[in-house]
CSV table of C-alpha atoms in Angstrom, one decimal:
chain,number,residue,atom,x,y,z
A,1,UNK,CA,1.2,-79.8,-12.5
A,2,UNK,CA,2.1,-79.3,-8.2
A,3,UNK,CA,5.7,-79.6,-8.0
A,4,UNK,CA,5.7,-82.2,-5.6
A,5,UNK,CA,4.3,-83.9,-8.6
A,6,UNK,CA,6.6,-82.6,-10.9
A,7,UNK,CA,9.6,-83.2,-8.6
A,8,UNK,CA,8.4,-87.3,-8.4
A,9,UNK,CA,8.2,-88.0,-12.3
A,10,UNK,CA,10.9,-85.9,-12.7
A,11,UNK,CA,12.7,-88.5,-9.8
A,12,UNK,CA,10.8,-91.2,-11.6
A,13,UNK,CA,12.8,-90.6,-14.8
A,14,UNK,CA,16.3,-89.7,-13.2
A,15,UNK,CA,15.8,-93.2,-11.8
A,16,UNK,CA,14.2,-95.3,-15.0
A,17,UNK,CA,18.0,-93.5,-16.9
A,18,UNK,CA,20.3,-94.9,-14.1
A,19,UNK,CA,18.5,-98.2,-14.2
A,20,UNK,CA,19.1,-98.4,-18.1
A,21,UNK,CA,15.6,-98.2,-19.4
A,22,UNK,CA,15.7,-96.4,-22.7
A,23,UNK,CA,13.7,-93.6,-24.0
A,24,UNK,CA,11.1,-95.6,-26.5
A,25,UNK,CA,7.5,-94.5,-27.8
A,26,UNK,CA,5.2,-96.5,-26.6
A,27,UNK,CA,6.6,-98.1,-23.2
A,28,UNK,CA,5.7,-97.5,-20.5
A,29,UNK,CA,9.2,-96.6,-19.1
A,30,UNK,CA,9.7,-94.7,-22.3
A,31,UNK,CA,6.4,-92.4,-21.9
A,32,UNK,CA,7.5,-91.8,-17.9
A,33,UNK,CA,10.8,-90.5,-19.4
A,34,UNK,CA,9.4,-88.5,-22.2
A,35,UNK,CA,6.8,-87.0,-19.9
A,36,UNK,CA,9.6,-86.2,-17.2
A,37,UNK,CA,11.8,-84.5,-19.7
A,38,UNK,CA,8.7,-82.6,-21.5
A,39,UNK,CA,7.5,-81.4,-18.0
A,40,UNK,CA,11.1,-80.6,-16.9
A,41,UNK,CA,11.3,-78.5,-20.0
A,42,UNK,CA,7.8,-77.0,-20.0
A,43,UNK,CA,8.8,-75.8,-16.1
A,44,UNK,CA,11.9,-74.1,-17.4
A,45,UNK,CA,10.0,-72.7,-20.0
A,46,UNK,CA,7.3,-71.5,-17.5
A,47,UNK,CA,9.6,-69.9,-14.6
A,48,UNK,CA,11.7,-67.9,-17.2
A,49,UNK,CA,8.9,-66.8,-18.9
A,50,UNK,CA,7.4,-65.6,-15.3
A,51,UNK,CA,11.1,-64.1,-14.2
A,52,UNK,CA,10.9,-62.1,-17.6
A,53,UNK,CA,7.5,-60.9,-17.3
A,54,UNK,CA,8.3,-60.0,-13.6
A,55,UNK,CA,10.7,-58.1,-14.6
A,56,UNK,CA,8.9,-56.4,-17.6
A,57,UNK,CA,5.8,-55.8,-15.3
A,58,UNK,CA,8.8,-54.2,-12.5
A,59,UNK,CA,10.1,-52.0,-15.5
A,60,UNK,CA,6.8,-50.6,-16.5
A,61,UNK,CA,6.3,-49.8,-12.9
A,62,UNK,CA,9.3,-48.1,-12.1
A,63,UNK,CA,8.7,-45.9,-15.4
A,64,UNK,CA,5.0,-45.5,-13.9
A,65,UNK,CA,6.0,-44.7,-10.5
A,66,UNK,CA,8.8,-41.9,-12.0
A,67,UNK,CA,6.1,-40.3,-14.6
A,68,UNK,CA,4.1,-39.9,-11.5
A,69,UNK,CA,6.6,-38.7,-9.0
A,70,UNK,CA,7.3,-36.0,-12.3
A,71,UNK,CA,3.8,-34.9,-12.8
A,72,UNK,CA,3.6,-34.5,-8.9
A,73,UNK,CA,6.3,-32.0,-8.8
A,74,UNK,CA,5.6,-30.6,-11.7
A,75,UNK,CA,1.8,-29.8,-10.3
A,76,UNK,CA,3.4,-28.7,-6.9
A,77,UNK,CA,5.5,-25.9,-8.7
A,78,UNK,CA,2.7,-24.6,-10.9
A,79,UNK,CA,0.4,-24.6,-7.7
A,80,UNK,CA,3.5,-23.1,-5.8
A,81,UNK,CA,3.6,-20.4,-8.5
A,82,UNK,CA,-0.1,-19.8,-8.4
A,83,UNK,CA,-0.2,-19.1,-4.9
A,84,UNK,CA,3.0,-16.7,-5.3
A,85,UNK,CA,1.2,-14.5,-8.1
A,86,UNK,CA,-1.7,-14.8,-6.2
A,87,UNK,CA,-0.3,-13.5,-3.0
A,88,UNK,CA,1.7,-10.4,-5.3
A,89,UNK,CA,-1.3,-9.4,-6.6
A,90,UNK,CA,-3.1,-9.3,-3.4
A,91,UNK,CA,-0.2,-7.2,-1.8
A,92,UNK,CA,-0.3,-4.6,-4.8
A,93,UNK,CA,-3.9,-4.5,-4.7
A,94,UNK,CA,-3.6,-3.8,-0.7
A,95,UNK,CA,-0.7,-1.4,-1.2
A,96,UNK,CA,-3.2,0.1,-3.9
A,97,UNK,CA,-6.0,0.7,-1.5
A,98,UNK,CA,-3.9,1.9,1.2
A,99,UNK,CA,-2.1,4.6,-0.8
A,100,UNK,CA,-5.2,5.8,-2.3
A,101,UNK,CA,-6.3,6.2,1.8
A,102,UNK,CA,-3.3,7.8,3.0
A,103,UNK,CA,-3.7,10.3,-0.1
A,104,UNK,CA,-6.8,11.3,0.7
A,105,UNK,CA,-5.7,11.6,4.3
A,106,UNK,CA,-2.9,13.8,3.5
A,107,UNK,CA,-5.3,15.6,1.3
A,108,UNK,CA,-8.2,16.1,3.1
A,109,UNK,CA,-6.8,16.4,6.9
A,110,UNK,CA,-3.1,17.5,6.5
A,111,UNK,CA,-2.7,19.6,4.2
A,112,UNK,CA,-5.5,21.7,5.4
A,113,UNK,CA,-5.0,21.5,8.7
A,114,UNK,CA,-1.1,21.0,9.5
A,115,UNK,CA,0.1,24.9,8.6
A,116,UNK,CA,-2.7,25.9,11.4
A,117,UNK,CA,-1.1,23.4,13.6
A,118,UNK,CA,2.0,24.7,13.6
A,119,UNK,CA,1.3,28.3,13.5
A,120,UNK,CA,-0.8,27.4,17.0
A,121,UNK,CA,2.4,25.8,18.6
A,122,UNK,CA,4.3,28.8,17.9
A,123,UNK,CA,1.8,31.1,19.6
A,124,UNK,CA,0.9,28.6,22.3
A,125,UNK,CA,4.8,28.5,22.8
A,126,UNK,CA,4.8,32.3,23.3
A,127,UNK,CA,1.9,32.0,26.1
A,128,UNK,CA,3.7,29.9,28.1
A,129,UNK,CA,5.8,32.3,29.9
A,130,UNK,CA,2.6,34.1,31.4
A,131,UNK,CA,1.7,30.9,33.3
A,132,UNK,CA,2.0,31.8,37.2
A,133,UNK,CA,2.3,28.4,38.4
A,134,UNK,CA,5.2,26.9,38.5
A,135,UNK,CA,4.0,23.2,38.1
A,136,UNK,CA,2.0,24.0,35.0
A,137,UNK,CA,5.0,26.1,33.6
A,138,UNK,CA,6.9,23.5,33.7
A,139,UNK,CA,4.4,20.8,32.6
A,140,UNK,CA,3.7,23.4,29.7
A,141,UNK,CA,7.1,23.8,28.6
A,142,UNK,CA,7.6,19.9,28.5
A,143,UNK,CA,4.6,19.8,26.4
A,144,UNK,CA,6.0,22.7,23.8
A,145,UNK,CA,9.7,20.7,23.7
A,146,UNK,CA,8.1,17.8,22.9
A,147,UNK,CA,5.7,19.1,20.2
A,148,UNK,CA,8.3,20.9,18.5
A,149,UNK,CA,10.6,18.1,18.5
A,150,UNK,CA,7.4,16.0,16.3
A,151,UNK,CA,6.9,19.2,13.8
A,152,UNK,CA,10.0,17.7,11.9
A,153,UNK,CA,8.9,13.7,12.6
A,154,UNK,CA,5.6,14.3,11.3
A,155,UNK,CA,6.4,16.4,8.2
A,156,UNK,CA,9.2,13.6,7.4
A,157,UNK,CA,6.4,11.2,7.4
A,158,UNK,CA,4.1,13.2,5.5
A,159,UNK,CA,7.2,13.2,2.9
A,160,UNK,CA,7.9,9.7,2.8
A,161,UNK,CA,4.3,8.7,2.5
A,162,UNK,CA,3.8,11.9,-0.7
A,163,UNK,CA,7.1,10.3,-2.5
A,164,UNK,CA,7.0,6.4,-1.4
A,165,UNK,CA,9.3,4.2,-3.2
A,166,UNK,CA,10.2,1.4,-1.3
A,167,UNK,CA,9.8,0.2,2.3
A,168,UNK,CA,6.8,-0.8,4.2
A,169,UNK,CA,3.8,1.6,3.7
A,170,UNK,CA,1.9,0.6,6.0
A,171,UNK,CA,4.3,1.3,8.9
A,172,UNK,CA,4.8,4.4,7.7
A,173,UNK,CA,1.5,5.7,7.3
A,174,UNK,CA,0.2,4.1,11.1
A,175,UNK,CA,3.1,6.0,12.5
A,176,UNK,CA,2.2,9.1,10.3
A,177,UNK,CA,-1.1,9.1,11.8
A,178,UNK,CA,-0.3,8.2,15.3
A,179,UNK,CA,2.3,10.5,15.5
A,180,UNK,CA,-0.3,13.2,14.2
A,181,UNK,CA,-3.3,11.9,17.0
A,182,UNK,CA,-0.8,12.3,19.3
A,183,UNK,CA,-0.1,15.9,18.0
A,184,UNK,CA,-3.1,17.1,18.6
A,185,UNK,CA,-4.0,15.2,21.6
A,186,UNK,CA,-1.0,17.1,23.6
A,187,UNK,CA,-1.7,20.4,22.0
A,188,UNK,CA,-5.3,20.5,23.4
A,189,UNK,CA,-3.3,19.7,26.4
A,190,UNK,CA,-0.9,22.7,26.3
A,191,UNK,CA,-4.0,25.3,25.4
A,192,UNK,CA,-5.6,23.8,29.1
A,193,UNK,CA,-2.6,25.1,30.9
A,194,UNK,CA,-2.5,28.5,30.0
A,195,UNK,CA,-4.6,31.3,31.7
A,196,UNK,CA,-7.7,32.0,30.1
């Protein structure tokens, strides 16, 4: 039944009770009255039976809606924690691989070479003062400060890359090997100065 409808044989009784007619089976005043009150009551019984299943259908969404919101997060910390141990095992297995090149570095290129190395500075360095020209005696002598100054860098280096611990590897073993290119770079330099 349309409300407006509802609203006029609910009007229609209000009116037939101040106007004295009686509720009776079987007149026609007394069926208007009996279906006004049976349709007031069946629209009572209808809007709090909507207003509680409203707010039943509310409650099971709101537990819905938190379930959800709690499986979310719990699938965003296990994927968080995925892509952590995934990231630590790529970084050991990096750190891995570059020790195992460093060692064979240090193996196959310093510790063969780097006791030659030095031994050359130190008889290079003696040469020096039989250079006649004074622009390449100086320029020499430059060259033998600095390369003695990198004898105890480089062998640091070489130490800290034998016995790593802790730190950043990587670093360490690029400046290890740039400091020993530039080594060698400068002492073919210092060998061009001095008289053949």
């Amino acid at each position: 039944m349309k409300i407006s409808n509802l609203l006029m044989v609910v009007g229609a009784a209000a009116l037939l009770s101040l106007t004295g007619c009686e509720r009776k089976e079987g007149t026609t005043a007394g069926n208007l009255v009996n279906k006004a009150t049976d349709a007031t009551k069946s629209a009572a019984d209808s809007a709090a039976k909507t207003a509680s299943d409203a707010a039943k259908t509310a409650s099971d969404g709101a537990a819905k809606a938190a379930e959800a919101t709690k499986d979310a997060a719990n699938q965003a910390a296990d994927a968080t924690k995925d892509a952590a141990a995934k990231v630590t095992d790529a970084a050991k297995e990096g750190l891995a691989k570059l020790q195992a090149e460093s060692k064979k570095w240090l193996d196959e290129t310093v510790t063969k070479q780097w006791p030659e190395m030095k031994k050359g500075l130190d008889d290079v360095a003696k040469k020096v003062g039989s250079i006649t020209d004074a622009g390449k005696k100086t320029q020499a002598e430059g060259l033998v400060k600095d390369l003695q100054a990198k004898v105890p860098a480089m062998e640091k280096l070489v130490g800290e890359l034998t016995n790593f611990k802790d730190g950043d590897f990587s670093k360490i073993f690029t400046e290890a090997k740039n400091l020993w290119d530039s080594f060698g770079l400068k002492m073919t330099d210092l060998k061009k100065l001095l008289p053949a």
